[in-house]
Short mmCIF file of C-alpha atoms in Angstrom, two decimals:
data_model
loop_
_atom_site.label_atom_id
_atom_site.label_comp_id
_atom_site.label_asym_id
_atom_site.label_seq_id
_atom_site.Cartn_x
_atom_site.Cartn_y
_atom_site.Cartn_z
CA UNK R 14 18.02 75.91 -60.61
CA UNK R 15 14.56 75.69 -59.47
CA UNK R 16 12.48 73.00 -60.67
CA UNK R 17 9.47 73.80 -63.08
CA UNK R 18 6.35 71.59 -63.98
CA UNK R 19 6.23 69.86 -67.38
CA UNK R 20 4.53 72.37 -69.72
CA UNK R 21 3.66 69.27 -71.52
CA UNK R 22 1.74 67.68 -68.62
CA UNK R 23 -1.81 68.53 -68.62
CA UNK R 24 -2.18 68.49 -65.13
CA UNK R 25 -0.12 71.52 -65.08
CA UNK R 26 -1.74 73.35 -67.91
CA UNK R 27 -4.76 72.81 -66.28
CA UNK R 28 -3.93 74.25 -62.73
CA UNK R 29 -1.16 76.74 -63.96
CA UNK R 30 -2.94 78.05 -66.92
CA UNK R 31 -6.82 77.42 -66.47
CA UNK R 32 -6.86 75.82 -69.69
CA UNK R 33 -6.52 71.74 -69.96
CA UNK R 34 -3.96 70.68 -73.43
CA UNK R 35 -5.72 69.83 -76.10
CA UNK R 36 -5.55 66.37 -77.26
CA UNK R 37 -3.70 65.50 -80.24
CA UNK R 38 -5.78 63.90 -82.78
CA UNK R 39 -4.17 60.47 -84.57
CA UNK R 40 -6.04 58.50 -87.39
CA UNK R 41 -4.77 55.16 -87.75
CA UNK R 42 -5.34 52.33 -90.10
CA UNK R 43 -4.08 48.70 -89.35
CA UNK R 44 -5.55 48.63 -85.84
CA UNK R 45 -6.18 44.80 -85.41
CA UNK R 46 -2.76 43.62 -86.14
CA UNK R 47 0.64 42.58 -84.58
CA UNK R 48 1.74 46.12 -84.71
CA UNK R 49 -1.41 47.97 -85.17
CA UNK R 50 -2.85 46.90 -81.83
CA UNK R 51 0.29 47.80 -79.84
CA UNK R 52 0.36 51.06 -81.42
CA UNK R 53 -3.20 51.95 -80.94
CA UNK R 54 -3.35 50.58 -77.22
CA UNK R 55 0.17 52.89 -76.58
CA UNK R 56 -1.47 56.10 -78.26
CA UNK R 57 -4.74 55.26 -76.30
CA UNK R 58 -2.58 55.05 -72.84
CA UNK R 59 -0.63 58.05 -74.02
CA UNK R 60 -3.82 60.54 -73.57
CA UNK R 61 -3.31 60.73 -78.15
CA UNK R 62 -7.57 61.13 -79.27
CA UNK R 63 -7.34 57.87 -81.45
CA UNK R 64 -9.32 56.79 -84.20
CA UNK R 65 -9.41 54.00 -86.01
CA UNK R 66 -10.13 53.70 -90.25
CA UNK R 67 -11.17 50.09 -90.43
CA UNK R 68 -12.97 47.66 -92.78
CA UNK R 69 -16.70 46.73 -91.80
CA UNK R 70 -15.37 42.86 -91.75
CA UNK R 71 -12.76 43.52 -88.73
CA UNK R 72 -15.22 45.56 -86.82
CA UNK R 73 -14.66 43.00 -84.25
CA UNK R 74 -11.25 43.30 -83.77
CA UNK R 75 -11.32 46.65 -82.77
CA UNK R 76 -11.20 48.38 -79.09
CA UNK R 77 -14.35 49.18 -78.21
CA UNK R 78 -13.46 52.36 -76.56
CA UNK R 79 -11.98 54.16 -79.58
CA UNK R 80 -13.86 56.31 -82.08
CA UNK R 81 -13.90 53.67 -85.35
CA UNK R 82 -15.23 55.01 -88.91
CA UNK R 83 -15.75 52.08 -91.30
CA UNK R 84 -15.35 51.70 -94.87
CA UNK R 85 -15.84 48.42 -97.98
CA UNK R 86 -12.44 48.86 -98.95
CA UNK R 87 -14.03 50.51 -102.57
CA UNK R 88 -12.50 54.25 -103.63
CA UNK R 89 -15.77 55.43 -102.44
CA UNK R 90 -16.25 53.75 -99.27
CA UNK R 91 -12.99 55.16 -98.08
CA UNK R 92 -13.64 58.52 -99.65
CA UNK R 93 -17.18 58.78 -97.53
CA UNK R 94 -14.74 57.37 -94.78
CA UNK R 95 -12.21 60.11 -94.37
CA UNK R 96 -14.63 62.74 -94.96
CA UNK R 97 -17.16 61.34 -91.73
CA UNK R 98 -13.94 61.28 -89.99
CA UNK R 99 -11.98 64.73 -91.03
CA UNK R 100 -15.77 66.33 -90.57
CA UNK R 101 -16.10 64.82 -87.00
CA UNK R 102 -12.93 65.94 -85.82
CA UNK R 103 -12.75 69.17 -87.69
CA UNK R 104 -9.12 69.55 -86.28
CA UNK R 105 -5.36 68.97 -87.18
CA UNK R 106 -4.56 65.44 -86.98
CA UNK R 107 -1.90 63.01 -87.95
CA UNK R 108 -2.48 59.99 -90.08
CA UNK R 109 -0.69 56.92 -89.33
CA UNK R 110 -1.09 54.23 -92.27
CA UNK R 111 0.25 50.87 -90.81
CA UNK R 112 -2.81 48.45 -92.97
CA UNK R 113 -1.59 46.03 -95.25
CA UNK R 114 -0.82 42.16 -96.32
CA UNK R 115 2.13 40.53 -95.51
CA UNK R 116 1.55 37.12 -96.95
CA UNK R 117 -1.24 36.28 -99.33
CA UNK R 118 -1.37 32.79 -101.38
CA UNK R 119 -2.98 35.83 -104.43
CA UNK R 120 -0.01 37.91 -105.53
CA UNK R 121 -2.79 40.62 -106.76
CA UNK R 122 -3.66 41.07 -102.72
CA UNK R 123 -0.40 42.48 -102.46
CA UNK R 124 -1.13 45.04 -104.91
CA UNK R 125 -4.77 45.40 -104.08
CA UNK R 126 -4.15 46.32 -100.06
CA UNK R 127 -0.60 47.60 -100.26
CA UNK R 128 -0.29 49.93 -103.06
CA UNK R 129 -4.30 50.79 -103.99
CA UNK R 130 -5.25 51.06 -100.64
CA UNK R 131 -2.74 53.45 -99.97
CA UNK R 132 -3.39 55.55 -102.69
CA UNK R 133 -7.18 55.69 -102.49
CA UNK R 134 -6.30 56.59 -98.66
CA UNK R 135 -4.24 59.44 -99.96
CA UNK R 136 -6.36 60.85 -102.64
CA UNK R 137 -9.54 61.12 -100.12
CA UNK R 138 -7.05 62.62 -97.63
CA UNK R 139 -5.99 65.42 -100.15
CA UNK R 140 -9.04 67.93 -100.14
CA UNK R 141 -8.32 67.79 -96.26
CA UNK R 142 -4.19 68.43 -96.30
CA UNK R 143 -4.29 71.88 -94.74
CA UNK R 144 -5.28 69.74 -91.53
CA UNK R 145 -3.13 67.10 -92.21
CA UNK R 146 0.13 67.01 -89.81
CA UNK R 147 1.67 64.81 -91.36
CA UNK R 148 1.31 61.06 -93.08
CA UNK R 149 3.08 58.57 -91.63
CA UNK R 150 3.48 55.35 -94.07
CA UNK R 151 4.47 52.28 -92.07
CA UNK R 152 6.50 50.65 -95.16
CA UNK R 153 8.98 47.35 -94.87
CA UNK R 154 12.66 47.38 -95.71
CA UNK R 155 11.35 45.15 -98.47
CA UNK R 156 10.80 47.65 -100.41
CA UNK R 157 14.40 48.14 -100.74
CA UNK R 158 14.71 44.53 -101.01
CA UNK R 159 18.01 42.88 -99.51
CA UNK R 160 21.65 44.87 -100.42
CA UNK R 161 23.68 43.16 -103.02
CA UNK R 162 27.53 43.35 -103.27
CA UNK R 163 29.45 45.97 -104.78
CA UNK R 164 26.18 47.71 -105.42
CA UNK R 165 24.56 50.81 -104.41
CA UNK R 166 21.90 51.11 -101.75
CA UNK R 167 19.06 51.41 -104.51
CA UNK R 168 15.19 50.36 -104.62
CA UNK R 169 15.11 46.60 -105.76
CA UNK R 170 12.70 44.59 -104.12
CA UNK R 171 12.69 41.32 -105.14
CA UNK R 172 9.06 40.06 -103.60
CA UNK R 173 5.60 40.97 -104.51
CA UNK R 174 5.13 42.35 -100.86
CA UNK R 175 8.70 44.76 -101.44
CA UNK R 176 6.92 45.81 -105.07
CA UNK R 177 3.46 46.51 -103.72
CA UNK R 178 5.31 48.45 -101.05
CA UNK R 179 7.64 50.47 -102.58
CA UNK R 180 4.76 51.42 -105.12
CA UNK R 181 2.79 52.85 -102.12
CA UNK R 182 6.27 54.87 -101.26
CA UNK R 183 6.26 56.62 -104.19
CA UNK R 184 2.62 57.50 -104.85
CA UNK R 185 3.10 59.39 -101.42
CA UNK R 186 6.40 60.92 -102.14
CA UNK R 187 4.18 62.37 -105.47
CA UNK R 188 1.44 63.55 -103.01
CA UNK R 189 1.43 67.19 -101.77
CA UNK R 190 1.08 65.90 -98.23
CA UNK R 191 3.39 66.12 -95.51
CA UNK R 192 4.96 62.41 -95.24
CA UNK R 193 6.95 60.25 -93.49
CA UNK R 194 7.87 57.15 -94.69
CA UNK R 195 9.32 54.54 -91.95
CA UNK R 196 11.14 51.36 -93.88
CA UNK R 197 10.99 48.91 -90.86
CA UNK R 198 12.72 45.60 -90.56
CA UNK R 199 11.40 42.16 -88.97
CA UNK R 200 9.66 43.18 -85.56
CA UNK R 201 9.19 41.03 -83.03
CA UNK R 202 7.09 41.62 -79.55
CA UNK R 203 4.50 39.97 -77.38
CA UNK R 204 1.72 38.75 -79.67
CA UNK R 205 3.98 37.93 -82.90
CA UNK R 206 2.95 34.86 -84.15
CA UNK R 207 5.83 34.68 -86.38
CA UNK R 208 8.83 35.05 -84.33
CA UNK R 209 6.15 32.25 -81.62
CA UNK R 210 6.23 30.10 -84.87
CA UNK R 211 10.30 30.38 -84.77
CA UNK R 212 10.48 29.73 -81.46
CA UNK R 213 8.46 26.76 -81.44
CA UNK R 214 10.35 25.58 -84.83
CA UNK R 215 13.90 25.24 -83.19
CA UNK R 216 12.60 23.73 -79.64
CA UNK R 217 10.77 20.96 -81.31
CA UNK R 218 13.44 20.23 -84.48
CA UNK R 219 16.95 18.88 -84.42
CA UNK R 220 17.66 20.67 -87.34
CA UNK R 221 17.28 23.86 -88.70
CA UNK R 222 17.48 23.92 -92.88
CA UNK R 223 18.67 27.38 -94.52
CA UNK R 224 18.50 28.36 -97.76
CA UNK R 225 22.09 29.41 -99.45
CA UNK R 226 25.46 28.67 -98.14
CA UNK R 227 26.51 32.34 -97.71
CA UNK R 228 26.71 34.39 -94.18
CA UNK R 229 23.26 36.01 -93.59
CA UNK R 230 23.17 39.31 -92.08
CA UNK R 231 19.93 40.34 -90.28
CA UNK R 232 18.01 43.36 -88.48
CA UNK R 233 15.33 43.15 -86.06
CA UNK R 234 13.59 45.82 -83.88
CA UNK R 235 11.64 44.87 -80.73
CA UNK R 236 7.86 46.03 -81.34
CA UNK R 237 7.90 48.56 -77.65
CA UNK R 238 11.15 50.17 -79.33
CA UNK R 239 9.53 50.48 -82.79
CA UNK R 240 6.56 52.40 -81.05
CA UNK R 241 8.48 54.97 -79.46
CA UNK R 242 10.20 55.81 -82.34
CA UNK R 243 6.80 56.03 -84.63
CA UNK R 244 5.66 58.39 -82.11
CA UNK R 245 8.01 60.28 -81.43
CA UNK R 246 9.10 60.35 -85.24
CA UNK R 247 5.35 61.51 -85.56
CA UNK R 248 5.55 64.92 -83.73
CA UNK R 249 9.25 65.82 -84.72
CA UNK R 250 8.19 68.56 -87.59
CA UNK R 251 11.62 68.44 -89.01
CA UNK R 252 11.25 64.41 -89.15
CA UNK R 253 10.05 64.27 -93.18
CA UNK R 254 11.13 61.92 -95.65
CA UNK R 255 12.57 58.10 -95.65
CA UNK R 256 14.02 56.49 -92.82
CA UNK R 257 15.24 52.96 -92.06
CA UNK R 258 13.97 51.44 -88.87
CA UNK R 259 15.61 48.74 -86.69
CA UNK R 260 17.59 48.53 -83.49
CA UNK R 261 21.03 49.88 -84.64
CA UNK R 262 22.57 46.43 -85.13
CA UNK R 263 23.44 44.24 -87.25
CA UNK R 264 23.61 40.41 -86.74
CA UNK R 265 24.67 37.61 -88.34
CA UNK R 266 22.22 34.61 -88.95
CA UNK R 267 24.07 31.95 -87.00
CA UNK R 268 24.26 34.69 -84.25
CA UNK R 269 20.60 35.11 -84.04
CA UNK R 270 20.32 31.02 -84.20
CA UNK R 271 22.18 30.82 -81.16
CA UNK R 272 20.66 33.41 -79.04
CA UNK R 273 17.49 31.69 -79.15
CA UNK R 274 19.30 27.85 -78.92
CA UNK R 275 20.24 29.74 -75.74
CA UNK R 276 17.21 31.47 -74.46
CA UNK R 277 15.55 27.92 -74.97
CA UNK R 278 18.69 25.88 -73.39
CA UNK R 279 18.64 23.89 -76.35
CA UNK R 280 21.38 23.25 -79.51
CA UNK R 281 20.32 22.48 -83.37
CA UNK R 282 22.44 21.80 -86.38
CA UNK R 283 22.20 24.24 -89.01
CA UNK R 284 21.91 22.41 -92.80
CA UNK R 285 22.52 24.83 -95.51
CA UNK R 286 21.02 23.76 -98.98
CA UNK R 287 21.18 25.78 -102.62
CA UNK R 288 18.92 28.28 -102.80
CA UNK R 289 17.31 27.19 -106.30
CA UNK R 290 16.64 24.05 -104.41
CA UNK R 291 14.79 25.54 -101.40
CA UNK R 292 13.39 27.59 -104.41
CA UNK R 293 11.89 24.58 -105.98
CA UNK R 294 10.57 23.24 -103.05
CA UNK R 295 8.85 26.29 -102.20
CA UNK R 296 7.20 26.17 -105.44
CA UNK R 297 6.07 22.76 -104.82
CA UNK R 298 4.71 22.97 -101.12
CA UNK R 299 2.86 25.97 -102.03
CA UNK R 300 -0.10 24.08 -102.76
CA UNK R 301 -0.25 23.20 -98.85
CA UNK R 302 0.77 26.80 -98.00
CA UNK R 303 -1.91 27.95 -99.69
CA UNK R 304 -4.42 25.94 -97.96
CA UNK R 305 -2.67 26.68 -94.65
CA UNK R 306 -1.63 23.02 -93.83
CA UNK R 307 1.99 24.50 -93.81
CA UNK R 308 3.06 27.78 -92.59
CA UNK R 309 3.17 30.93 -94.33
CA UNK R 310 7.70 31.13 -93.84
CA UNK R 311 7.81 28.56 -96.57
CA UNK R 312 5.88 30.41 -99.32
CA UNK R 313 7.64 31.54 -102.05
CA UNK R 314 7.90 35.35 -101.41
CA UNK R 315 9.41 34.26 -98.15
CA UNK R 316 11.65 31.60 -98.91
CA UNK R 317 12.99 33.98 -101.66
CA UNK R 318 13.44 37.07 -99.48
CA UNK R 319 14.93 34.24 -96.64
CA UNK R 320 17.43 32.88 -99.49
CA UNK R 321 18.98 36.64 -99.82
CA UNK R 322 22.09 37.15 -97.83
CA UNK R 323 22.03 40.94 -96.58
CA UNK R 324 19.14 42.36 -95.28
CA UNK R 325 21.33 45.36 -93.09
CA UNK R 326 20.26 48.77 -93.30
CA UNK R 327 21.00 51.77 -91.70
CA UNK R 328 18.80 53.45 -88.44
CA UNK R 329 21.47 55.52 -87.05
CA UNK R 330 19.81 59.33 -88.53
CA UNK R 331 16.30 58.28 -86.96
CA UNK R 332 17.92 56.67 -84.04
CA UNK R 333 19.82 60.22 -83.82
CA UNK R 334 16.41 62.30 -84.39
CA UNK R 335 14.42 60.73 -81.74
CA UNK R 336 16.90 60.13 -79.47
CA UNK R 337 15.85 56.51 -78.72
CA UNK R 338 18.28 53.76 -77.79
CA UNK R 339 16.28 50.29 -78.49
CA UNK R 340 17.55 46.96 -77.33
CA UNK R 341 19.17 44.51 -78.87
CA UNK R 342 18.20 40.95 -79.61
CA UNK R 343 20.51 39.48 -77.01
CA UNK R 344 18.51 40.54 -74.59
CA UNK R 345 15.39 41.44 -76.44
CA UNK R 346 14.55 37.48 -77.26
CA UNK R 347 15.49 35.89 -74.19
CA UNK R 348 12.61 38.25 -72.70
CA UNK R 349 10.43 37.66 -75.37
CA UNK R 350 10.47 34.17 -74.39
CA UNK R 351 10.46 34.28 -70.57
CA UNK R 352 7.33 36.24 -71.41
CA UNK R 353 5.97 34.01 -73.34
CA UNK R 354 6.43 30.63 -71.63
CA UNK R 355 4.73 32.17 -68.78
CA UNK R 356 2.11 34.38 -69.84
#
């Protein structure tokens, strides 16, 4: 069978039909983060016209080279934001919402960001829908919250960040717009300082205390494999709905302990305590948490997520839709680390 060019390319549409492919629009909030500034640098690379929604306080965290519209964060700010932008590109687009706060020392932040944002975002984006491709809500697998035994997989977050979230969930799932609502589990990548914070954690410690004495069961998805599926999730038309995002496994804690022991070349002891205690504690160190002379893991939304034992889910029907086969942590961490010892 003879060999045809890539109708997709737009070096052949240009030179086989006269006419260059338009570039798809993408409007994306969250640009300055962990996963926002992957995402936007991919979409950038990818030939996608990007442009950023931001706040006028991270204006400079921001690329440069992309098209940014500004707003306060007040309904009207963003309202006057998405109709500058929608008017400027006066074209179909897809909206990716990835902004929000993870950890806050103010519950009401959670709520603020996570939930208001979103719907202030939504109700500006309304008078616009008919040129709205779809609305892509980068959500958490907190918002399930972790499973429990001999339960059904139901919505019961047990965090303010799962709350806040799942609230944002279903004020889109009430909206008239096209949606897609990706649950994603703990991502970890170049530039996380999180899983950096981890790392550092077990090569410098001995020991390694856990909250509860039960097996732990964990997901992860590696940030590169998380973008290919948001955007090629993004264009799938028949892609609507709620999906569960991680790399198609699940691992136990210890499991997960060990790969990094041996990534590092190092072993720790594990110490398991009651979770009430680690509970307590929390509540007590909170005060230095809060002033950020101890690290955001041991705040009390954390430790009380941490403290749950299941936090599986299932990927498989997105895995299935996009066609994307992600790594796993075995060899997902030990790269992570090479990378980052010598970058």
């Amino acid at each position: 069978m003879k060999n045809t060019p890539d109708s997709h390319n737009w070096i052949y549409n240009f030179y086989y039909t006269g006419v260059q492919k338009e570039k798809i629009n993408v409007l994306i909030t969250g640009a300055s983060g962990f996963i926002g500034t992957h995402l936007t640098s991919l979409l950038f690379q990818k030939n996608y016209k990007v442009y950023i929604i931001g706040r006028t306080s991270s204006a400079s965290k921001y690329n440069p080279s992309i098209t940014t519209f500004y707003h306060d964060f007040t309904p009207t700010g963003i309202n006057h934001c998405i109709n500058t932008a929608v008017n400027t590109i006066n074209s179909p687009f897809y909206f990716i919402h990835n902004a929000g706060v993870k950890f806050s020392v103010n519950p009401d932040d959670y709520y603020r960001v996570n939930y208001e944002y979103t719907r202030n975002l939504i109700e500006a984006l309304k008078p616009h829908q008919n040129l709205v491709k779809k609305f892509i809500l980068i959500s958490s697998l907190s918002a399930r919250g972790p499973l429990k035994k001999n339960s059904l997989n139901t919505d019961n977050p047990i965090s303010h960040y799962g709350k806040s979230k799942l609230m944002a969930e279903n004020f889109c799932r009430k909206s008239n717009l096209p949606h897609l609502i990706l649950r994603i589990t703990a991502v970890y990548g170049e530039g996380d300082p999180d899983f950096l914070f981890l790392f550092n954690l077990i090569k410098k410690n001995k020991f390694i205390i856990v909250p509860g004495f039960e097996k732990k069961y964990l997901t992860f998805i590696h940030v590169n494999d998380l973008l290919k599926i948001i955007t090629k999730a993004m264009e799938e038309p028949h892609l609507t709905g709620t999906y569960y995002i991680s790399d198609g496994h699940i691992y136990e804690f210890d499991d997960f302990i060990k790969t990094i022991e041996n990534a590092l070349g190092v072993r720790r002891i594990i110490i398991k305590i009651p979770s009430a205690l680690a509970l307590i504690l929390s509540k007590l160190l909170s005060p230095f948490v809060n002033i950020k002379l101890l690290p955001s893991y041991l705040a009390y939304d954390r430790v009380r997520e941490f403290s749950s034992d299941d936090w599986s889910c299932d990927s498989l029907p997105v895995l299935k839709a996009t066609g994307i086969h992600p790594t796993d942590i075995y060899n997902g961490l030990p790269l992570l680390l090479y990378n980052t010892i010598n970058s």
